[in-house]
PDB file of C-alpha atoms and ligand atoms in Angstrom:
ATOM      1  CA  UNK A  25      49.612  53.996   7.135  1.00 89.00           C
ATOM      2  CA  UNK A  26      48.151  50.591   6.357  1.00 93.00           C
ATOM      3  CA  UNK A  27      48.905  47.807   8.814  1.00 95.00           C
ATOM      4  CA  UNK A  28      47.946  44.221   8.247  1.00 95.00           C
ATOM      5  CA  UNK A  29      48.601  41.525  10.809  1.00 94.00           C
ATOM      6  CA  UNK A  30      47.896  37.789  10.913  1.00 93.00           C
ATOM      7  CA  UNK A  31      45.642  38.078   7.948  1.00 95.00           C
ATOM      8  CA  UNK A  32      44.028  35.078   6.483  1.00 95.00           C
ATOM      9  CA  UNK A  33      41.477  35.205   3.701  1.00 95.00           C
ATOM     10  CA  UNK A  34      39.565  32.626   1.689  1.00 95.00           C
ATOM     11  CA  UNK A  35      36.624  32.972  -0.621  1.00 96.00           C
ATOM     12  CA  UNK A  36      33.468  31.025   0.133  1.00 94.00           C
ATOM     13  CA  UNK A  37      34.152  28.897  -2.909  1.00 94.00           C
ATOM     14  CA  UNK A  38      37.403  27.555  -4.279  1.00 93.00           C
ATOM     15  CA  UNK A  39      40.783  26.790  -2.749  1.00 93.00           C
ATOM     16  CA  UNK A  40      42.468  30.185  -2.935  1.00 94.00           C
ATOM     17  CA  UNK A  41      44.029  31.231   0.348  1.00 94.00           C
ATOM     18  CA  UNK A  42      45.835  34.470   1.094  1.00 94.00           C
ATOM     19  CA  UNK A  43      48.007  34.641   4.221  1.00 94.00           C
ATOM     20  CA  UNK A  44      49.883  37.756   5.225  1.00 93.00           C
ATOM     21  CA  UNK A  45      51.480  37.625   8.678  1.00 92.00           C
ATOM     22  CA  UNK A  46      52.548  41.229   8.653  1.00 92.00           C
ATOM     23  CA  UNK A  47      52.491  44.083   6.146  1.00 94.00           C
ATOM     24  CA  UNK A  48      52.987  47.805   6.655  1.00 95.00           C
ATOM     25  CA  UNK A  49      52.544  50.436   3.944  1.00 95.00           C
ATOM     26  CA  UNK A  50      53.689  53.830   5.260  1.00 95.00           C
ATOM     27  CA  UNK A  51      51.618  56.957   4.845  1.00 94.00           C
ATOM     28  CA  UNK A  52      52.461  58.907   1.729  1.00 95.00           C
ATOM     29  CA  UNK A  53      54.445  56.070   0.142  1.00 96.00           C
ATOM     30  CA  UNK A  54      54.018  54.657  -3.341  1.00 96.00           C
ATOM     31  CA  UNK A  55      53.861  50.857  -3.660  1.00 96.00           C
ATOM     32  CA  UNK A  56      53.414  48.490  -6.560  1.00 96.00           C
ATOM     33  CA  UNK A  57      51.892  45.032  -6.189  1.00 95.00           C
ATOM     34  CA  UNK A  58      53.328  42.550  -8.720  1.00 94.00           C
ATOM     35  CA  UNK A  59      52.772  38.833  -9.104  1.00 92.00           C
ATOM     36  CA  UNK A  60      51.247  36.171 -11.273  1.00 90.00           C
ATOM     37  CA  UNK A  61      47.605  36.323 -12.271  1.00 90.00           C
ATOM     38  CA  UNK A  62      45.495  34.764  -9.562  1.00 92.00           C
ATOM     39  CA  UNK A  63      48.018  35.372  -6.780  1.00 92.00           C
ATOM     40  CA  UNK A  64      45.634  37.649  -4.849  1.00 94.00           C
ATOM     41  CA  UNK A  65      46.604  41.201  -5.810  1.00 94.00           C
ATOM     42  CA  UNK A  66      43.012  42.352  -6.423  1.00 94.00           C
ATOM     43  CA  UNK A  67      41.887  40.465  -3.318  1.00 95.00           C
ATOM     44  CA  UNK A  68      44.390  42.367  -1.171  1.00 95.00           C
ATOM     45  CA  UNK A  69      43.233  45.719  -2.581  1.00 95.00           C
ATOM     46  CA  UNK A  70      39.699  44.726  -1.730  1.00 94.00           C
ATOM     47  CA  UNK A  71      40.770  43.788   1.791  1.00 95.00           C
ATOM     48  CA  UNK A  72      42.560  47.132   2.258  1.00 94.00           C
ATOM     49  CA  UNK A  73      39.469  48.964   0.932  1.00 93.00           C
ATOM     50  CA  UNK A  74      37.182  47.005   3.224  1.00 92.00           C
ATOM     51  CA  UNK A  75      35.217  45.634   0.332  1.00 92.00           C
ATOM     52  CA  UNK A  76      35.873  42.134   1.606  1.00 93.00           C
ATOM     53  CA  UNK A  77      36.655  41.081   5.160  1.00 94.00           C
ATOM     54  CA  UNK A  78      39.422  38.770   6.368  1.00 95.00           C
ATOM     55  CA  UNK A  79      38.576  35.400   7.861  1.00 95.00           C
ATOM     56  CA  UNK A  80      41.217  36.078  10.483  1.00 95.00           C
ATOM     57  CA  UNK A  81      43.474  38.982  11.396  1.00 96.00           C
ATOM     58  CA  UNK A  82      43.400  42.729  11.196  1.00 95.00           C
ATOM     59  CA  UNK A  83      43.392  45.404   8.492  1.00 95.00           C
ATOM     60  CA  UNK A  84      44.148  48.813   9.981  1.00 94.00           C
ATOM     61  CA  UNK A  85      44.287  52.173   8.334  1.00 90.00           C
ATOM     62  CA  UNK A  86      45.677  55.154  10.215  1.00 85.00           C
ATOM     63  CA  UNK A  87      45.003  53.341  13.434  1.00 87.00           C
ATOM     64  CA  UNK A  88      41.415  52.602  12.471  1.00 88.00           C
ATOM     65  CA  UNK A  89      40.560  48.927  12.282  1.00 92.00           C
ATOM     66  CA  UNK A  90      38.713  48.773   8.986  1.00 88.00           C
ATOM     67  CA  UNK A  91      38.116  45.039   9.329  1.00 87.00           C
ATOM     68  CA  UNK A  92      36.153  45.575  12.537  1.00 89.00           C
ATOM     69  CA  UNK A  93      33.684  48.133  11.166  1.00 90.00           C
ATOM     70  CA  UNK A  94      30.097  47.401  10.206  1.00 91.00           C
ATOM     71  CA  UNK A  95      29.037  47.384   6.549  1.00 90.00           C
ATOM     72  CA  UNK A  96      27.638  50.939   6.434  1.00 88.00           C
ATOM     73  CA  UNK A  97      30.571  52.402   8.350  1.00 88.00           C
ATOM     74  CA  UNK A  98      33.057  50.648   6.057  1.00 90.00           C
ATOM     75  CA  UNK A  99      31.289  51.931   2.984  1.00 87.00           C
ATOM     76  CA  UNK A 100      31.349  55.532   4.288  1.00 84.00           C
ATOM     77  CA  UNK A 101      34.965  55.210   5.243  1.00 87.00           C
ATOM     78  CA  UNK A 102      35.819  53.931   1.798  1.00 88.00           C
ATOM     79  CA  UNK A 103      33.957  56.645  -0.063  1.00 84.00           C
ATOM     80  CA  UNK A 104      35.463  59.466   1.985  1.00 84.00           C
ATOM     81  CA  UNK A 105      39.014  58.167   2.383  1.00 90.00           C
ATOM     82  CA  UNK A 106      39.880  55.868  -0.489  1.00 93.00           C
ATOM     83  CA  UNK A 107      40.092  56.456  -4.224  1.00 94.00           C
ATOM     84  CA  UNK A 108      39.621  53.225  -6.128  1.00 93.00           C
ATOM     85  CA  UNK A 109      40.465  52.499  -9.711  1.00 90.00           C
ATOM     86  CA  UNK A 110      38.956  49.062 -10.377  1.00 85.00           C
ATOM     87  CA  UNK A 111      40.384  46.573 -12.808  1.00 79.00           C
ATOM     88  CA  UNK A 112      37.033  46.635 -14.672  1.00 78.00           C
ATOM     89  CA  UNK A 113      36.610  50.421 -14.167  1.00 79.00           C
ATOM     90  CA  UNK A 114      33.005  50.035 -12.922  1.00 86.00           C
ATOM     91  CA  UNK A 115      31.676  53.023 -14.817  1.00 94.00           C
ATOM     92  CA  UNK A 116      27.915  53.513 -14.817  1.00 95.00           C
ATOM     93  CA  UNK A 117      26.704  53.144 -18.399  1.00 96.00           C
ATOM     94  CA  UNK A 118      23.669  55.409 -17.966  1.00 97.00           C
ATOM     95  CA  UNK A 119      25.730  58.364 -16.749  1.00 97.00           C
ATOM     96  CA  UNK A 120      27.836  60.673 -18.899  1.00 97.00           C
ATOM     97  CA  UNK A 121      31.588  60.890 -18.483  1.00 97.00           C
ATOM     98  CA  UNK A 122      31.268  64.014 -16.337  1.00 97.00           C
ATOM     99  CA  UNK A 123      28.593  62.431 -14.114  1.00 97.00           C
ATOM    100  CA  UNK A 124      30.710  59.326 -13.710  1.00 97.00           C
ATOM    101  CA  UNK A 125      33.616  61.460 -12.567  1.00 97.00           C
ATOM    102  CA  UNK A 126      31.297  63.291 -10.142  1.00 96.00           C
ATOM    103  CA  UNK A 127      29.677  60.082  -8.941  1.00 94.00           C
ATOM    104  CA  UNK A 128      31.276  59.985  -5.454  1.00 90.00           C
ATOM    105  CA  UNK A 129      29.658  63.401  -4.815  1.00 92.00           C
ATOM    106  CA  UNK A 130      26.265  62.152  -5.935  1.00 90.00           C
ATOM    107  CA  UNK A 131      26.182  59.042  -3.761  1.00 85.00           C
ATOM    108  CA  UNK A 132      27.751  60.400  -0.623  1.00 82.00           C
ATOM    109  CA  UNK A 133      26.091  63.130   1.341  1.00 81.00           C
ATOM    110  CA  UNK A 134      29.246  64.037   3.205  1.00 82.00           C
ATOM    111  CA  UNK A 135      30.811  65.216  -0.020  1.00 87.00           C
ATOM    112  CA  UNK A 136      29.591  68.601  -1.257  1.00 92.00           C
ATOM    113  CA  UNK A 137      29.373  69.146  -4.995  1.00 94.00           C
ATOM    114  CA  UNK A 138      30.114  72.829  -5.572  1.00 96.00           C
ATOM    115  CA  UNK A 139      31.691  74.924  -8.315  1.00 96.00           C
ATOM    116  CA  UNK A 140      35.164  74.245  -7.091  1.00 97.00           C
ATOM    117  CA  UNK A 141      34.630  70.506  -7.407  1.00 97.00           C
ATOM    118  CA  UNK A 142      33.115  70.916 -10.884  1.00 96.00           C
ATOM    119  CA  UNK A 143      36.133  72.999 -11.927  1.00 97.00           C
ATOM    120  CA  UNK A 144      38.554  70.355 -10.580  1.00 96.00           C
ATOM    121  CA  UNK A 145      36.624  67.637 -12.424  1.00 97.00           C
ATOM    122  CA  UNK A 146      36.987  69.501 -15.699  1.00 96.00           C
ATOM    123  CA  UNK A 147      40.660  70.225 -15.064  1.00 95.00           C
ATOM    124  CA  UNK A 148      41.347  66.558 -14.368  1.00 93.00           C
ATOM    125  CA  UNK A 149      39.553  65.519 -17.543  1.00 95.00           C
ATOM    126  CA  UNK A 150      41.726  67.991 -19.453  1.00 94.00           C
ATOM    127  CA  UNK A 151      44.889  66.650 -17.887  1.00 89.00           C
ATOM    128  CA  UNK A 152      44.141  63.106 -19.114  1.00 88.00           C
ATOM    129  CA  UNK A 153      42.866  64.244 -22.498  1.00 91.00           C
ATOM    130  CA  UNK A 154      39.156  63.465 -22.236  1.00 95.00           C
ATOM    131  CA  UNK A 155      37.811  67.012 -21.792  1.00 96.00           C
ATOM    132  CA  UNK A 156      36.058  66.845 -25.176  1.00 97.00           C
ATOM    133  CA  UNK A 157      34.137  63.727 -24.119  1.00 97.00           C
ATOM    134  CA  UNK A 158      32.478  64.914 -20.910  1.00 98.00           C
ATOM    135  CA  UNK A 159      28.947  64.597 -22.298  1.00 98.00           C
ATOM    136  CA  UNK A 160      29.482  61.189 -23.859  1.00 98.00           C
ATOM    137  CA  UNK A 161      28.324  57.894 -22.404  1.00 98.00           C
ATOM    138  CA  UNK A 162      30.868  55.226 -21.500  1.00 96.00           C
ATOM    139  CA  UNK A 163      29.762  52.806 -24.240  1.00 95.00           C
ATOM    140  CA  UNK A 164      31.067  55.299 -26.768  1.00 96.00           C
ATOM    141  CA  UNK A 165      34.505  55.396 -25.241  1.00 94.00           C
ATOM    142  CA  UNK A 166      37.573  53.288 -25.920  1.00 90.00           C
ATOM    143  CA  UNK A 167      38.937  51.086 -23.124  1.00 84.00           C
ATOM    144  CA  UNK A 168      41.738  53.588 -22.539  1.00 85.00           C
ATOM    145  CA  UNK A 169      39.278  56.437 -22.268  1.00 91.00           C
ATOM    146  CA  UNK A 170      37.162  54.525 -19.815  1.00 91.00           C
ATOM    147  CA  UNK A 171      40.197  53.903 -17.708  1.00 88.00           C
ATOM    148  CA  UNK A 172      41.016  57.603 -17.662  1.00 91.00           C
ATOM    149  CA  UNK A 173      37.506  58.396 -16.494  1.00 94.00           C
ATOM    150  CA  UNK A 174      37.968  55.915 -13.676  1.00 93.00           C
ATOM    151  CA  UNK A 175      41.202  57.590 -12.630  1.00 92.00           C
ATOM    152  CA  UNK A 176      39.587  61.041 -12.595  1.00 94.00           C
ATOM    153  CA  UNK A 177      36.725  59.733 -10.482  1.00 95.00           C
ATOM    154  CA  UNK A 178      39.138  58.146  -7.981  1.00 94.00           C
ATOM    155  CA  UNK A 179      41.181  61.287  -7.536  1.00 93.00           C
ATOM    156  CA  UNK A 180      38.445  63.902  -7.484  1.00 94.00           C
ATOM    157  CA  UNK A 181      37.329  63.449  -3.810  1.00 92.00           C
ATOM    158  CA  UNK A 182      40.971  63.951  -2.725  1.00 91.00           C
ATOM    159  CA  UNK A 183      41.299  60.645  -0.918  1.00 93.00           C
ATOM    160  CA  UNK A 184      44.056  59.911   1.583  1.00 93.00           C
ATOM    161  CA  UNK A 185      44.715  56.667  -0.160  1.00 94.00           C
ATOM    162  CA  UNK A 186      44.617  55.673  -3.823  1.00 96.00           C
ATOM    163  CA  UNK A 187      44.218  52.015  -4.730  1.00 96.00           C
ATOM    164  CA  UNK A 188      44.586  51.334  -8.446  1.00 95.00           C
ATOM    165  CA  UNK A 189      44.172  47.891  -9.992  1.00 94.00           C
ATOM    166  CA  UNK A 190      46.258  47.707 -13.168  1.00 90.00           C
ATOM    167  CA  UNK A 191      45.531  51.383 -13.912  1.00 88.00           C
ATOM    168  CA  UNK A 192      47.607  51.425 -17.111  1.00 86.00           C
ATOM    169  CA  UNK A 193      46.703  47.973 -18.391  1.00 81.00           C
ATOM    170  CA  UNK A 194      44.828  49.081 -21.466  1.00 74.00           C
ATOM    171  CA  UNK A 195      46.708  52.240 -22.346  1.00 80.00           C
ATOM    172  CA  UNK A 196      49.066  53.171 -25.143  1.00 85.00           C
ATOM    173  CA  UNK A 197      52.404  54.655 -23.986  1.00 87.00           C
ATOM    174  CA  UNK A 198      51.298  58.305 -24.174  1.00 85.00           C
ATOM    175  CA  UNK A 199      48.165  57.748 -22.127  1.00 84.00           C
ATOM    176  CA  UNK A 200      49.940  55.362 -19.813  1.00 88.00           C
ATOM    177  CA  UNK A 201      52.280  58.092 -18.656  1.00 89.00           C
ATOM    178  CA  UNK A 202      49.487  60.629 -18.522  1.00 84.00           C
ATOM    179  CA  UNK A 203      47.526  58.432 -16.144  1.00 86.00           C
ATOM    180  CA  UNK A 204      50.569  57.624 -14.045  1.00 90.00           C
ATOM    181  CA  UNK A 205      51.454  61.347 -13.881  1.00 88.00           C
ATOM    182  CA  UNK A 206      47.993  62.086 -12.493  1.00 86.00           C
ATOM    183  CA  UNK A 207      48.264  59.354  -9.884  1.00 91.00           C
ATOM    184  CA  UNK A 208      51.818  60.258  -8.834  1.00 93.00           C
ATOM    185  CA  UNK A 209      51.309  64.069  -9.029  1.00 89.00           C
ATOM    186  CA  UNK A 210      48.223  63.805  -6.882  1.00 89.00           C
ATOM    187  CA  UNK A 211      49.922  61.400  -4.415  1.00 92.00           C
ATOM    188  CA  UNK A 212      52.936  63.689  -4.089  1.00 92.00           C
ATOM    189  CA  UNK A 213      51.026  66.907  -3.798  1.00 90.00           C
ATOM    190  CA  UNK A 214      48.644  65.671  -1.153  1.00 89.00           C
ATOM    191  CA  UNK A 215      50.808  63.158   0.675  1.00 93.00           C
ATOM    192  CA  UNK A 216      48.436  60.392  -0.378  1.00 95.00           C
ATOM    193  CA  UNK A 217      49.415  56.730  -0.079  1.00 96.00           C
ATOM    194  CA  UNK A 218      49.392  55.133  -3.530  1.00 97.00           C
ATOM    195  CA  UNK A 219      49.116  51.388  -4.074  1.00 97.00           C
ATOM    196  CA  UNK A 220      48.880  50.090  -7.625  1.00 96.00           C
ATOM    197  CA  UNK A 221      48.816  46.651  -9.161  1.00 95.00           C
ATOM    198  CA  UNK A 222      50.858  46.564 -12.322  1.00 91.00           C
ATOM    199  CA  UNK A 223      52.353  44.075 -14.721  1.00 83.00           C
ATOM    200  CA  UNK A 224      54.324  46.784 -16.478  1.00 87.00           C
ATOM    201  CA  UNK A 225      57.996  46.633 -15.642  1.00 85.00           C
ATOM    202  CA  UNK A 226      58.555  49.988 -17.266  1.00 87.00           C
ATOM    203  CA  UNK A 227      56.494  51.749 -14.647  1.00 90.00           C
ATOM    204  CA  UNK A 228      57.801  49.846 -11.620  1.00 92.00           C
ATOM    205  CA  UNK A 229      60.776  52.110 -11.052  1.00 91.00           C
ATOM    206  CA  UNK A 230      58.486  55.034 -10.368  1.00 93.00           C
ATOM    207  CA  UNK A 231      57.329  53.332  -7.194  1.00 95.00           C
ATOM    208  CA  UNK A 232      59.269  53.531  -3.938  1.00 95.00           C
ATOM    209  CA  UNK A 233      58.494  49.929  -3.069  1.00 94.00           C
ATOM    210  CA  UNK A 234      57.425  46.720  -4.758  1.00 94.00           C
ATOM    211  CA  UNK A 235      55.607  43.884  -3.123  1.00 93.00           C
ATOM    212  CA  UNK A 236      55.860  40.588  -4.998  1.00 92.00           C
ATOM    213  CA  UNK A 237      52.969  38.173  -4.463  1.00 89.00           C
ATOM    214  CA  UNK A 238      55.056  35.307  -5.635  1.00 84.00           C
ATOM    215  CA  UNK A 239      56.527  35.324  -2.147  1.00 74.00           C
ATOM    216  CA  UNK A 240      53.157  34.611  -0.607  1.00 69.00           C
ATOM    217  CA  UNK A 241      52.529  31.599  -2.789  1.00 59.00           C
ATOM    218  CA  UNK A 242      55.814  29.797  -2.284  1.00 49.00           C
ATOM    219  CA  UNK A 243      55.098  29.130   1.324  1.00 48.00           C
ATOM    220  CA  UNK A 244      51.642  27.588   1.082  1.00 47.00           C
ATOM    221  CA  UNK A 245      52.006  24.987   3.819  1.00 46.00           C
ATOM    222  CA  UNK A 246      55.109  25.957   5.753  1.00 45.00           C
ATOM    223  CA  UNK A 247      56.591  29.054   7.161  1.00 48.00           C
ATOM    224  CA  UNK A 248      55.183  32.191   5.611  1.00 49.00           C
ATOM    225  CA  UNK A 249      57.814  34.869   5.011  1.00 51.00           C
ATOM    226  CA  UNK A 250      57.230  38.181   6.597  1.00 53.00           C
ATOM    227  CA  UNK A 251      56.819  40.522   3.679  1.00 52.00           C
ATOM    228  CA  UNK A 252      57.267  43.391   6.117  1.00 49.00           C
ATOM    229  CA  UNK A 253      57.024  46.735   4.416  1.00 45.00           C
ATOM    230  CA  UNK A 254      57.783  45.402   0.980  1.00 52.00           C
ATOM    231  CA  UNK A 255      61.024  46.084  -0.787  1.00 53.00           C
ATOM    232  CA  UNK A 256      62.356  49.613  -0.889  1.00 54.00           C
ATOM    233  CA  UNK A 257      63.632  50.347  -4.312  1.00 49.00           C
ATOM    234  CA  UNK A 258      63.543  54.103  -4.138  1.00 41.00           C
ATOM    235  CA  UNK A 259      67.314  54.619  -4.277  1.00 40.00           C
ATOM    236  CA  UNK A 260      68.369  51.663  -6.346  1.00 38.00           C
ATOM    237  CA  UNK A 261      68.880  52.664  -9.923  1.00 37.00           C
ATOM    238  CA  UNK A 262      67.071  50.349 -12.293  1.00 36.00           C
ATOM    239  CA  UNK A 263      65.876  48.151  -9.511  1.00 36.00           C
ATOM    240  CA  UNK A 264      62.343  48.296 -10.786  1.00 36.00           C
ATOM    241  CA  UNK A 265      63.099  45.974 -13.618  1.00 34.00           C
ATOM    242  CA  UNK A 266      64.636  43.329 -11.428  1.00 32.00           C
ATOM    243  CA  UNK A 267      62.194  43.034  -8.642  1.00 36.00           C
ATOM    244  CA  UNK A 268      59.429  40.966 -10.065  1.00 33.00           C
ATOM    245  CA  UNK A 269      61.636  38.373 -11.635  1.00 33.00           C
ATOM    246  CA  UNK A 270      64.351  38.187  -8.992  1.00 35.00           C
ATOM    247  CA  UNK A 271      62.831  35.403  -6.899  1.00 34.00           C
ATOM    248  CA  UNK A 272      64.794  36.645  -3.921  1.00 31.00           C
ATOM    249  CA  UNK A 273      62.176  36.242  -1.301  1.00 33.00           C
ATOM    250  CA  UNK A 274      64.951  36.610   1.302  1.00 30.00           C
ATOM    251  CA  UNK A 275      64.764  40.348   1.361  1.00 30.00           C
ATOM    252  CA  UNK A 276      61.072  40.125   2.110  1.00 30.00           C
ATOM    253  CA  UNK A 277      61.702  37.805   5.023  1.00 30.00           C
ATOM    254  CA  UNK A 278      62.191  39.017   8.610  1.00 30.00           C
TER     255      UNK A 278
HETATM  256  P1  LIG B 324      44.972  38.670  -9.084  1.00 69.75           P
HETATM  257  O1  LIG B 324      44.365  40.013  -8.955  1.00 69.75           O
HETATM  258  O2  LIG B 324      46.346  38.556  -8.475  1.00 69.75           O
HETATM  259  O3  LIG B 324      44.979  38.157 -10.491  1.00 69.75           O
HETATM  260  P2  LIG B 324      42.703  37.789  -7.524  1.00 69.75           P
HETATM  261  O4  LIG B 324      42.872  38.436  -6.220  1.00 69.75           O
HETATM  262  O5  LIG B 324      41.690  38.399  -8.468  1.00 69.75           O
HETATM  263  O6  LIG B 324      44.097  37.616  -8.261  1.00 69.75           O
HETATM  264  O7  LIG B 324      42.243  36.271  -7.289  1.00 69.75           O
HETATM  265  C1  LIG B 324      42.970  35.406  -6.477  1.00 69.75           C
HETATM  266  C2  LIG B 324      42.338  34.035  -6.547  1.00 69.75           C
HETATM  267  O8  LIG B 324      41.053  34.057  -5.984  1.00 69.75           O
HETATM  268  C3  LIG B 324      42.163  33.489  -7.960  1.00 69.75           C
HETATM  269  O9  LIG B 324      42.455  32.126  -7.952  1.00 69.75           O
HETATM  270  C4  LIG B 324      40.721  33.719  -8.264  1.00 69.75           C
HETATM  271  O10 LIG B 324      40.220  32.777  -9.145  1.00 69.75           O
HETATM  272  C5  LIG B 324      40.085  33.580  -6.909  1.00 69.75           C
HETATM  273  N1  LIG B 324      38.882  34.411  -6.744  1.00 69.75           N
HETATM  274  C6  LIG B 324      38.730  35.708  -7.028  1.00 69.75           C
HETATM  275  N2  LIG B 324      37.494  36.158  -6.732  1.00 69.75           N
HETATM  276  C7  LIG B 324      36.813  35.104  -6.282  1.00 69.75           C
HETATM  277  C8  LIG B 324      35.469  34.879  -5.789  1.00 69.75           C
HETATM  278  N3  LIG B 324      34.585  35.869  -5.709  1.00 69.75           N
HETATM  279  N4  LIG B 324      35.137  33.620  -5.361  1.00 69.75           N
HETATM  280  C9  LIG B 324      36.015  32.614  -5.388  1.00 69.75           C
HETATM  281  N5  LIG B 324      37.308  32.754  -5.827  1.00 69.75           N
HETATM  282  C10 LIG B 324      37.694  33.954  -6.288  1.00 69.75           C
HETATM  283 MG1  LIG B 325      43.552  41.260 -10.395  1.00 69.75          MG
END
């Protein structure tokens, strides 16, 4: 469970300000972040992952206050608990596809790289259709292939939380569903909490809840609505398509 309270964040430069009075993301749930470009979706993922720290307020994960940890502790926590798929993938150009997928095991001594892990890495690569490219270097991959490598790398250490920043942004329909299947299958099988930023209305209905960042922006200087736990759309047929454009911030309010 992620719990955010009284959060305020600004970058050192610029005027962007993110305020979230209260947000809870239950353990094992699947949530989509939607909202205009620049509304703070990536920033919030980085706050949840402890990559950046709030100016004010608390970010808590499973009762652990991530925002109060020191740098080294936060980094260890992130590597062992969180699978990240970055918007820019962040592959290492001097490592092969396989070594990129295995990277968390190479940089963190608490993860043990054994045969079982190697086998899972290969199986994941097969599942997303890049098994024939394991010895290639990232610069010889298409954007979509790079993205699939990033997804395999995020899932391999079996994190308790998956944070994916526009994980299907560069993918054709076939690969889009392949990548989503991996993320959702993994989340379902292991009870992992999945949070993904997406602009793709077609995929929204697969998520149990949708959090629209538009609602944060509309209240810049006045009352900030309580986005609570986001909007549950699990049982509403076709709700996915409506959420982002509905403008009904009321249901996000207390
Ligand atoms: P989104 O992912 O929703 O498109 P971001 O979270 O990336 O939005 O960015 C939110 C706002 O913060 C934008 O206005 C962006 O320009 C600004 N921003 C992002 N990173 C930085 C940074 N390192 N320093 C200053 N401003 C930043
Ligand atoms: Mg972004």
